[in-house]
CSV table of C-alpha atoms in Angstrom, one decimal:
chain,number,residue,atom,x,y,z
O,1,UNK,CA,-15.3,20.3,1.6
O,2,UNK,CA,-14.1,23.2,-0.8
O,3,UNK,CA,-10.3,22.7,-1.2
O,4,UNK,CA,-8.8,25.8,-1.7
O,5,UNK,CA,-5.3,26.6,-3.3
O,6,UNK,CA,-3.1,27.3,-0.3
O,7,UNK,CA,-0.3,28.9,-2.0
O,8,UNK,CA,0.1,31.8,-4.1
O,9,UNK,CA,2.3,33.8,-6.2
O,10,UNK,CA,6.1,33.1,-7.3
O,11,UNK,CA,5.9,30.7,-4.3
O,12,UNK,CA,3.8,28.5,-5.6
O,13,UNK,CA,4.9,28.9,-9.2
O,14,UNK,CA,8.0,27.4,-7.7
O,15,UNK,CA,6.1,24.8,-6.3
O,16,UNK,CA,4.1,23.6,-8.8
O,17,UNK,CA,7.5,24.0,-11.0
O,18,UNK,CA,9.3,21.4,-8.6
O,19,UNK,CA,6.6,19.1,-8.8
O,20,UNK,CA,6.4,18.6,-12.9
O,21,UNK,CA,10.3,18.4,-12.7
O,22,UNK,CA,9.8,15.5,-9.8
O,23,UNK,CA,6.8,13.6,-12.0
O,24,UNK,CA,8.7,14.4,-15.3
O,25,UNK,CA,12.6,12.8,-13.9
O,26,UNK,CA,10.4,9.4,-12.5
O,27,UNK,CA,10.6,6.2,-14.0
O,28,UNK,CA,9.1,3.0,-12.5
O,29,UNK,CA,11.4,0.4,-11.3
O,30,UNK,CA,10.8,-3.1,-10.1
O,31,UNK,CA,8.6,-2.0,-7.0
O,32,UNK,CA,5.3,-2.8,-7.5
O,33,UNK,CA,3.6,-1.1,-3.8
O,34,UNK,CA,1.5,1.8,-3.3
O,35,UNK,CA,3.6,3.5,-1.0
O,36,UNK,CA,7.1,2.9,-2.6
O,37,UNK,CA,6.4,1.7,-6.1
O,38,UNK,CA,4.8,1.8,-8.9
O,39,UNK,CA,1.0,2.3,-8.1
O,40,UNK,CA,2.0,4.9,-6.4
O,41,UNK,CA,3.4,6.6,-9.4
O,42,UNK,CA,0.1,5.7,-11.1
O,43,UNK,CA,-1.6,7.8,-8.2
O,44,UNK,CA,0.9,10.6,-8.5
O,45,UNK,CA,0.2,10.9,-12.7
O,46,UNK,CA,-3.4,10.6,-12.5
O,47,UNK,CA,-3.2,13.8,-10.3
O,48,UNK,CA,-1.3,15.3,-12.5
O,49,UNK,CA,-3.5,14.3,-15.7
O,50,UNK,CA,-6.2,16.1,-13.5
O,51,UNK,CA,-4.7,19.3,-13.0
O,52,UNK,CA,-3.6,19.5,-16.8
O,53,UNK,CA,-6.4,17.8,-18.1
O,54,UNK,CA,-3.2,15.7,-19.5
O,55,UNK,CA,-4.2,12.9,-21.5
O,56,UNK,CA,0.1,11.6,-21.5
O,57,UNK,CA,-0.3,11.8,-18.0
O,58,UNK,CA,-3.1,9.8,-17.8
O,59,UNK,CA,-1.7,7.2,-19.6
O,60,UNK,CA,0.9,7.1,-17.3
O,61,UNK,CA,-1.0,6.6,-14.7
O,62,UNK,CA,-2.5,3.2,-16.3
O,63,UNK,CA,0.5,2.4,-17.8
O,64,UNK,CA,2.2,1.9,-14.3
O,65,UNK,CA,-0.7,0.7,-12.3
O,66,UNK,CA,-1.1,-2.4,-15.2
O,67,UNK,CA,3.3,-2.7,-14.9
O,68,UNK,CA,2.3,-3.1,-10.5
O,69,UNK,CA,-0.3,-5.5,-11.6
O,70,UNK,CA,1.3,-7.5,-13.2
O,71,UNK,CA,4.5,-7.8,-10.7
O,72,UNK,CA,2.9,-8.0,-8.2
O,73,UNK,CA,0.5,-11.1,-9.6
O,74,UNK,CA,3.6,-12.9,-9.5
O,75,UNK,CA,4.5,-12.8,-6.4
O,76,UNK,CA,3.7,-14.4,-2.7
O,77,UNK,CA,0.2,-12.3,-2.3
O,78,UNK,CA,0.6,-10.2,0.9
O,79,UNK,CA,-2.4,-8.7,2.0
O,80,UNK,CA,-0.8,-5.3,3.2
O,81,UNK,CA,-1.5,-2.0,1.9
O,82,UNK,CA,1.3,-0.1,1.3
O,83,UNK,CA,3.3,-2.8,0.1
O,84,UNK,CA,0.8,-5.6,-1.0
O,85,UNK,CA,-2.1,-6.6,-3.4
O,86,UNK,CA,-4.8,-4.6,-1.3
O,87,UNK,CA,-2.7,-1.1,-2.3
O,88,UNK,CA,-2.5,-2.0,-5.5
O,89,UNK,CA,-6.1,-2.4,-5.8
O,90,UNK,CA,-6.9,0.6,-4.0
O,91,UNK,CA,-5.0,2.6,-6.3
O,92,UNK,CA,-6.5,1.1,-9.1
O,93,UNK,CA,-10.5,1.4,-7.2
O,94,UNK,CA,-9.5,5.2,-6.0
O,95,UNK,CA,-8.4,6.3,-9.9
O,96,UNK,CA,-11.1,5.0,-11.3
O,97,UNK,CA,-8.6,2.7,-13.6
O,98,UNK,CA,-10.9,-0.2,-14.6
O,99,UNK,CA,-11.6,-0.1,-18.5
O,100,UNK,CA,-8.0,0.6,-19.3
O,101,UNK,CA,-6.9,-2.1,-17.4
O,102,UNK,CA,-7.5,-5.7,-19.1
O,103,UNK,CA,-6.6,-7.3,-15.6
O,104,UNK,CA,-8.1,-5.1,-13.4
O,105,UNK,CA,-10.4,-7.4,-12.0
O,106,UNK,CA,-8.0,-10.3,-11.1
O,107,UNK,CA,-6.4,-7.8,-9.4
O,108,UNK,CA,-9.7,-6.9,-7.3
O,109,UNK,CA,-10.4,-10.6,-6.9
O,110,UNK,CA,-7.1,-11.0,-5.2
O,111,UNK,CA,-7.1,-8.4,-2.9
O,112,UNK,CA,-11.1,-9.2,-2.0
O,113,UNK,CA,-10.0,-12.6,-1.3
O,114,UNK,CA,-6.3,-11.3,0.9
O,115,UNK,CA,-8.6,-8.7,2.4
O,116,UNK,CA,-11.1,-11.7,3.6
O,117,UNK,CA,-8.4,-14.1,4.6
O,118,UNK,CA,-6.9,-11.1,6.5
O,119,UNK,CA,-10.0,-10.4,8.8
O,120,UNK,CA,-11.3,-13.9,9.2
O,121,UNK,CA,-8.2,-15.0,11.1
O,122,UNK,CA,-8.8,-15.2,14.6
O,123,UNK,CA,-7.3,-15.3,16.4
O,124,UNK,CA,-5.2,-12.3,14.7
O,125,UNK,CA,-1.1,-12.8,15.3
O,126,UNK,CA,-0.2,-10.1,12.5
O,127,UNK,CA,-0.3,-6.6,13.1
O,128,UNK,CA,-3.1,-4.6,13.2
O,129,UNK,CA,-1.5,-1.1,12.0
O,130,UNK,CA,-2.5,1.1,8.9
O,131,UNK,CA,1.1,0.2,6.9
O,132,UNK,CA,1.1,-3.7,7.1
O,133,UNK,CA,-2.2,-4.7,8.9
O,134,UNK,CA,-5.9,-4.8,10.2
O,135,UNK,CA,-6.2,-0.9,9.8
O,136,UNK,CA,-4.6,-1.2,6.3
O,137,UNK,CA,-7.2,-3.3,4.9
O,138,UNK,CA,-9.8,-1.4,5.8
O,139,UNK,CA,-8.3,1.6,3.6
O,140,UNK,CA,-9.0,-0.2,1.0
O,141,UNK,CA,-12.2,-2.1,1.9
O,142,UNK,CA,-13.9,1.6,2.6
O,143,UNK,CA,-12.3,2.3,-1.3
O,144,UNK,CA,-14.0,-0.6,-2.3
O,145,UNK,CA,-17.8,0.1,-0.8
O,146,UNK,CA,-20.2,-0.8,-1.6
O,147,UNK,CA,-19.1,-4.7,-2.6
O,148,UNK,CA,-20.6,-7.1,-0.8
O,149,UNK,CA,-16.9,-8.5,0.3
O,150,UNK,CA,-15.8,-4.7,1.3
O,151,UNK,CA,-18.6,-4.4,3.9
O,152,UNK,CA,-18.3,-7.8,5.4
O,153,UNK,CA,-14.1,-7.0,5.7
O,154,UNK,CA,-15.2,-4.0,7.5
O,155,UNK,CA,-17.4,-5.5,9.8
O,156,UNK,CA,-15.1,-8.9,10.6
O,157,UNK,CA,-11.9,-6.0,11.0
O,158,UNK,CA,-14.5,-4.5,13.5
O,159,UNK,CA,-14.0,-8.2,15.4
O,160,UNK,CA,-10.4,-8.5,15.0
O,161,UNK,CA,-9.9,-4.9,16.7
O,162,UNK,CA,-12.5,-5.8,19.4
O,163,UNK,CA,-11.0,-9.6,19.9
O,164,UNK,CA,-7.4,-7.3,20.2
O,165,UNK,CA,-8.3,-4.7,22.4
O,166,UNK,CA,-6.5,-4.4,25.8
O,167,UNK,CA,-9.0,-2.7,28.3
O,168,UNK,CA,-8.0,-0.7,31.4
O,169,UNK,CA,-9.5,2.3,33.7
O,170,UNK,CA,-8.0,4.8,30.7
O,171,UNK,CA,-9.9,3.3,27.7
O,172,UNK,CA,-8.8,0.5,25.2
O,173,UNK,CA,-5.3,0.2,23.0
O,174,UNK,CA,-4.0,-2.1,21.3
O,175,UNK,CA,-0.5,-4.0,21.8
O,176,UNK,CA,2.5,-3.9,19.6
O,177,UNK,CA,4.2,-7.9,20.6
O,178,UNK,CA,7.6,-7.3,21.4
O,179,UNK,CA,9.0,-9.4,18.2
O,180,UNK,CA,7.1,-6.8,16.2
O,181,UNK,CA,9.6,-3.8,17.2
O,182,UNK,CA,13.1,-2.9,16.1
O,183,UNK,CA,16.0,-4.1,17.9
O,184,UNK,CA,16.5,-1.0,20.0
O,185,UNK,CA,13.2,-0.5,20.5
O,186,UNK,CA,12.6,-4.4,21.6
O,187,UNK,CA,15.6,-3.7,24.6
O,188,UNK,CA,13.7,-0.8,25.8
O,189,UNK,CA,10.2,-2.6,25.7
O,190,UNK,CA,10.3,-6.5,26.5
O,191,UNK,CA,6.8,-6.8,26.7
O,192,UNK,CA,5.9,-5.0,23.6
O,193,UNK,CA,4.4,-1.8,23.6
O,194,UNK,CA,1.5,0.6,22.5
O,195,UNK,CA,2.5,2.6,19.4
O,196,UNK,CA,1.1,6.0,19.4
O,197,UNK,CA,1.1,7.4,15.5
O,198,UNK,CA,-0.8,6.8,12.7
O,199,UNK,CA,1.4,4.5,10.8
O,200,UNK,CA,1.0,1.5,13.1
O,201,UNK,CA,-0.4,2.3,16.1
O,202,UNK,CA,-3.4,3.4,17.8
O,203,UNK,CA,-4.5,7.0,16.2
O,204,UNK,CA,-4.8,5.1,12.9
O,205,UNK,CA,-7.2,3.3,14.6
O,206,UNK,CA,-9.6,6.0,15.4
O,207,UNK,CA,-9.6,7.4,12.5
O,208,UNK,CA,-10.7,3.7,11.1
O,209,UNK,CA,-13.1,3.0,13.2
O,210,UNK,CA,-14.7,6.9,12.5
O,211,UNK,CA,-14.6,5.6,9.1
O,212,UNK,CA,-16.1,2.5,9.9
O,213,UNK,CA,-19.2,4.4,11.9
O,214,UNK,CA,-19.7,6.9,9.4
O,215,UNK,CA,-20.4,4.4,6.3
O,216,UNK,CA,-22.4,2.6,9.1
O,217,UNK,CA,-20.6,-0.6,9.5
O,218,UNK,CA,-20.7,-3.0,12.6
O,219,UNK,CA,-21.8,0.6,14.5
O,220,UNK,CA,-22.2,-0.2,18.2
O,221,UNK,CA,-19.2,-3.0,18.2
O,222,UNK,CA,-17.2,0.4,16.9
O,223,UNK,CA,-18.4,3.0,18.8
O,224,UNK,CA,-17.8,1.7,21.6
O,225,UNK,CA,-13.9,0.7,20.8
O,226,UNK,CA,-13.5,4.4,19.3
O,227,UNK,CA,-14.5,6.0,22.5
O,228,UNK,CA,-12.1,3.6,24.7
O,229,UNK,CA,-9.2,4.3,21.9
O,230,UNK,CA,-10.2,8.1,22.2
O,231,UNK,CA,-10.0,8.1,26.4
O,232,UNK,CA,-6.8,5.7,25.9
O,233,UNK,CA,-5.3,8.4,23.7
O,234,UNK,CA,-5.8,11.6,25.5
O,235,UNK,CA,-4.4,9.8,28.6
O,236,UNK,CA,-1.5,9.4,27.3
O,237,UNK,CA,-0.4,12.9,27.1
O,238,UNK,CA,3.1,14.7,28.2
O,239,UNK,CA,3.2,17.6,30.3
O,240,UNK,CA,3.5,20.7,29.4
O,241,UNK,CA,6.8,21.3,29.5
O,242,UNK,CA,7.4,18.3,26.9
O,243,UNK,CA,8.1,19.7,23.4
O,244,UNK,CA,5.5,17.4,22.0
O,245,UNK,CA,1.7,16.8,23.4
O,246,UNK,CA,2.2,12.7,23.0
O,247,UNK,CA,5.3,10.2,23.0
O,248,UNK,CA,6.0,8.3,20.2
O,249,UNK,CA,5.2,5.0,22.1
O,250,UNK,CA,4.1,3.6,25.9
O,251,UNK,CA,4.9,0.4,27.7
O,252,UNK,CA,5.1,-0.3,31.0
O,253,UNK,CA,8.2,0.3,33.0
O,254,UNK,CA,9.4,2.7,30.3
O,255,UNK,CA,10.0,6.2,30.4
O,256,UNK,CA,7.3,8.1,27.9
O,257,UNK,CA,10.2,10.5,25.5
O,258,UNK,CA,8.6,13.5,23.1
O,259,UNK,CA,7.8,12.5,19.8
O,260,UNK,CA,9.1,14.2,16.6
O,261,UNK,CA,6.6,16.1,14.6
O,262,UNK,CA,5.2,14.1,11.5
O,263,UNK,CA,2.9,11.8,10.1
O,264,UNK,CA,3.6,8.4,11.2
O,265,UNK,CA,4.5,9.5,15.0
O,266,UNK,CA,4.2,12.8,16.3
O,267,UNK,CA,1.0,15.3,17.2
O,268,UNK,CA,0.0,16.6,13.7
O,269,UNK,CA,-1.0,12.8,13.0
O,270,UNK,CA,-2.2,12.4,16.2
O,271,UNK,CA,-4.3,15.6,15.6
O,272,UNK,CA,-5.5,15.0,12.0
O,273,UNK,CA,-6.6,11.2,13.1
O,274,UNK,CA,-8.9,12.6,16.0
O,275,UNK,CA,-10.7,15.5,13.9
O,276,UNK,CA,-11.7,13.0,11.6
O,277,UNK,CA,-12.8,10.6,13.8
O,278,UNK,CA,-14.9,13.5,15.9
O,279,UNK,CA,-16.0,15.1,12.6
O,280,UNK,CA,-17.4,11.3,11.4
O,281,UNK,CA,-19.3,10.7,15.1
O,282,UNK,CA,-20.3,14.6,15.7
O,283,UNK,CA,-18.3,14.9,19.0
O,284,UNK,CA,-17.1,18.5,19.4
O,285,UNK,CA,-15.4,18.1,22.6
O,286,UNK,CA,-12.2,15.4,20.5
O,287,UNK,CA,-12.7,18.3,17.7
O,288,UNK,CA,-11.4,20.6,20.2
O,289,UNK,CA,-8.8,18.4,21.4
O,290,UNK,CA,-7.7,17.8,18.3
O,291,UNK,CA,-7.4,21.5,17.6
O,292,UNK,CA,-5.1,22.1,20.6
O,293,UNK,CA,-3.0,19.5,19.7
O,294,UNK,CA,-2.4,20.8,16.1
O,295,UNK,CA,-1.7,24.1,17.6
O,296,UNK,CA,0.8,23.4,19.9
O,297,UNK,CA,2.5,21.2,16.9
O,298,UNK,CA,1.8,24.2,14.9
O,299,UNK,CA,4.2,26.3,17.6
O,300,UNK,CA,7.0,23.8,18.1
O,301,UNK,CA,10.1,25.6,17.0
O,302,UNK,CA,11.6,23.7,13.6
O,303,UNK,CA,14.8,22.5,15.3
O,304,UNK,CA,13.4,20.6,18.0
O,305,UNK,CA,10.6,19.0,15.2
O,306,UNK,CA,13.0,16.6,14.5
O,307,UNK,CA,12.9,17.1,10.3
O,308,UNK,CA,15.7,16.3,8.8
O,309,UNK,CA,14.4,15.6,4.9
O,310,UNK,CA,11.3,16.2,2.6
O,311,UNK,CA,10.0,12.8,3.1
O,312,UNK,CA,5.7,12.8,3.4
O,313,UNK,CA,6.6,9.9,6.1
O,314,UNK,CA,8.3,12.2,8.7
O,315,UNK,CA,9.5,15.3,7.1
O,316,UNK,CA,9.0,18.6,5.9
O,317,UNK,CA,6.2,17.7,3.2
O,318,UNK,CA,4.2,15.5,5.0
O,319,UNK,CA,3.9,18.4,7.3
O,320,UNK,CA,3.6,20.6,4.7
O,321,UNK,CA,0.3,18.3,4.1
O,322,UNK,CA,-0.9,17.5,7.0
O,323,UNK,CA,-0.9,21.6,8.5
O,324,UNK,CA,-2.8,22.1,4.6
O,325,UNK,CA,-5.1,19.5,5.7
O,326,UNK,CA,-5.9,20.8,9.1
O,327,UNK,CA,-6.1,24.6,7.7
O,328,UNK,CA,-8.7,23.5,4.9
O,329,UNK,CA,-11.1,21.7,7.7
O,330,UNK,CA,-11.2,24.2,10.4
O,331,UNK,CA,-10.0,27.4,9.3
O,332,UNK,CA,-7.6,28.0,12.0
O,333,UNK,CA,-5.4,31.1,10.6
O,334,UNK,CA,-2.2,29.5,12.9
O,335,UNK,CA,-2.5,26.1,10.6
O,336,UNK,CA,-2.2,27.7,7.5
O,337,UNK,CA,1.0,29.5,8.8
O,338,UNK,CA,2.1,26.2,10.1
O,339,UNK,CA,1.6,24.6,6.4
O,340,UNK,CA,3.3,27.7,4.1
O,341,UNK,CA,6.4,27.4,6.2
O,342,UNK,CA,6.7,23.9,5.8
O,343,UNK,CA,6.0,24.2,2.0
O,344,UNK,CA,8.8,26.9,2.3
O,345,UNK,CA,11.3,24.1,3.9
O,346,UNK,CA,10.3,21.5,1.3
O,347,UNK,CA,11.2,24.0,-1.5
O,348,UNK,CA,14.9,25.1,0.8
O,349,UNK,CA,16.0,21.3,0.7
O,350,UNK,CA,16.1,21.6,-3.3
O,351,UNK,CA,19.0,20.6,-5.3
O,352,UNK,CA,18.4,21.1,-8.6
O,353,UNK,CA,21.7,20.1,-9.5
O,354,UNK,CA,20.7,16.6,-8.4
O,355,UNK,CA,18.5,14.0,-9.5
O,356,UNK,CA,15.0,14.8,-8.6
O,357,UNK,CA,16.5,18.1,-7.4
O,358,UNK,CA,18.0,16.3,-4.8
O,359,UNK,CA,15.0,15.0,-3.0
O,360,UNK,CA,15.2,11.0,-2.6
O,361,UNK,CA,14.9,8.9,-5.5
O,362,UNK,CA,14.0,5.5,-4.4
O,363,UNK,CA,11.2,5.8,-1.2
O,364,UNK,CA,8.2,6.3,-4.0
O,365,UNK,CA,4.9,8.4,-2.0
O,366,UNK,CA,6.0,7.7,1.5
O,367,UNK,CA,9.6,8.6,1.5
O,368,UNK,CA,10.7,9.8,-1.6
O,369,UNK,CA,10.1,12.5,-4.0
O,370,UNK,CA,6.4,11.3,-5.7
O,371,UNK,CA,5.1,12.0,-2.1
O,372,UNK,CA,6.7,15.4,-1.9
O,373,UNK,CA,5.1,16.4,-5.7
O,374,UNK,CA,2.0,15.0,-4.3
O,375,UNK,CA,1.8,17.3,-1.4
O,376,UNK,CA,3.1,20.1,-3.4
O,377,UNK,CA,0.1,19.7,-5.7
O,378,UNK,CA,-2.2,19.7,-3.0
O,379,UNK,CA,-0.6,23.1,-1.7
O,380,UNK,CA,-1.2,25.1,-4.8
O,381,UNK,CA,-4.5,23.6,-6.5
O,382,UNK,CA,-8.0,23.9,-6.1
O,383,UNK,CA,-8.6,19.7,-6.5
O,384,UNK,CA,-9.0,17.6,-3.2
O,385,UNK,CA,-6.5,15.7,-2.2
O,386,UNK,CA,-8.4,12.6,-1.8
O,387,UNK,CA,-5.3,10.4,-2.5
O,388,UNK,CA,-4.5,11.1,1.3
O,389,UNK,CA,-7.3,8.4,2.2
O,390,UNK,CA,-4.4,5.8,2.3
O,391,UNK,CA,-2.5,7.9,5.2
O,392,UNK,CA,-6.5,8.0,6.9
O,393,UNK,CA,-6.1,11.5,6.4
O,394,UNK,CA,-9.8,11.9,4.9
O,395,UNK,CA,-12.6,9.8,4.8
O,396,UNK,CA,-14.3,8.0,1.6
């Protein structure tokens, strides 16, 4: 794909102006986590270094990818990759940081050997969602292809999803266990439910297990649960009346409410997830699902969207990203409009009178301010965003 620069003119001076400020007020703190810490700093420099050709910010980069190392070395290992040793690592195998590093590969060692424990545990009892399971540690086991270890992780994931699968007349899902859910959440689903966005739930799986066909791991085993998770998903759609094409969740006995629009729930996730996994197994009938669904997300009026905040997570520049993203791979003139405006609301909830110019300090790529200079970046430059592989937002 040719990534081109989305933005132009005094907008995205202003834009690129608001993302040096945010890289150039951060400091690292204790966190050592890709998606709220300090490797996720080290992603956000090395972007940087990239588009300035910045040897400072380079240095950045490895200084606070070696400073997550080594916290995170000294701590319970969890497996997880947005807060565990397998995002560290990624972050380290994406950026190419390897020389600079003196530890680098104790750090790869330990994630190899979390991301094998992981997958080898049947029967799986943990969760099987991009942010804290299964789906996570194939993010970085695609990163780390072609390793001996990273293929075999893909293909014993591949098991886990199939041994996890719940199978009905609409296609295969997968099961959220009731002790996994918030409180308010638990009361309204007893039984657990099925989680429809990207975060934890069953889009990120699709786009996985595209990924998973495309490098051509454990194909047929895959093919077959990404065509079940595909006829799952599109049953699951609202009418057309609902402000939103999907819920944010299912369960039995439980009414199905409109999700808001983001990353982690809502139809521009939903969307994104489905393109790649029909662009990855050449199905043009999901492309155009997926197309229709990112319009009509495209359409929803901004004060039913549910933003409230810049956050990448759920707010304006995730969106901001995710429209980009969608624009860049099919064209579609309504997308483009879709991402400006919400690069337009990320730049209205400035305040430079506050830290960070008053978008959230602590939160790191996910919820804070490094995730909105991320997606600002991507807006206004002529690099590819590749470091959107950990929200399954692009393939390896």
């Amino acid at each position: 794909m040719h990534w081109q620069p989305m933005m132009q003119g005094a907008l995205r001076d202003r834009a690129m102006a608001t993302a040096w400020e945010i890289a150039d007020g951060l400091a690292p703190g204790a966190e050592p986590s890709l998606a709220a810490g300090s490797a996720g700093l080290a992603v956000l420099y090395a972007y940087l270094a990239g588009e300035r050709a910045d040897a400072g910010y380079r240095e950045m980069a490895v200084a606070c990818l070696s400073r997550a190392a080594r916290t995170i070395s000294g701590q319970p290992v969890s497996p997880a990759l947005f807060r565990g040793v397998t995002g560290v690592a990624w972050a380290a195998a994406h950026l190419g940081i390897h020389s600079e590093m003196a530890a680098v590969e104790d750090l790869f060692e330990a994630a190899d050997r979390a991301l094998l424990a992981g997958v080898s545990h049947a029967p799986w009892n943990g969760a099987y969602g991009l942010v804290d399971g299964l789906v996570g540690y194939g993010v970085y086991a695609l990163e780390r292809l072609p390793r001996a270890a990273a293929a075999l992780g893909l293909k014993k994931l591949v098991d886990r999803l199939s041994a996890l699968a719940h199978w009905d007349s609409r296609g295969a899902t997968w099961l959220t266990r009731a002790e996994m859910l918030p409180d308010r959440l638990r009361t309204l689903a007893p039984q657990g439910c099925y989680d429809l966005g990207v975060a934890r739930g069953v889009p990120g799986v699709i786009a996985m297990l595209g990924c998973v066909i495309q490098v051509g791991v454990a194909v047929p085993k895959a093919r077959s649960l990404l065509d079940g998770a595909v006829s799952w998903l599109l049953s699951q759609q609202l009418g057309a009346d609902s402000p939103s094409t999907f819920p944010a969740w299912a369960a039995p006995d439980a009414a199905r409410t409109p999700a808001r629009t983001g990353w982690c729930h809502g139809d521009p996730g939903v969307a994104a997830a489905l393109l790649m996994a029909a662009r990855a197994v050449g199905e043009p009938a999901w492309e155009r699902e997926a197309l229709v669904i990112a319009r009509r997300a495209a359409m929803r009026p901004p004060a039913k969207s549910g933003v409230t905040d810049a956050a990448f997570c759920h707010g304006s520049a995730g969106l901001a990203h995710l429209f980009n993203r969608l624009y860049q791979a099919t064209g579609d003139a309504e997308l483009q409009l879709a991402a400006r405006f919400w690069v337009e609301q990320t730049l209205a909830l400035r305040r430079p009178e506050a830290p960070l110019m008053g978008y959230p300090c602590e939160g790191g790529l996910l919820r804070g301010a490094p995730g909105v200079a991320l997606s600002l970046l991507a807006a206004c430059t002529p690099a590819e965003p590749a470091w959107d592989r950990m929200f399954l937002l692009s393939p390896t």
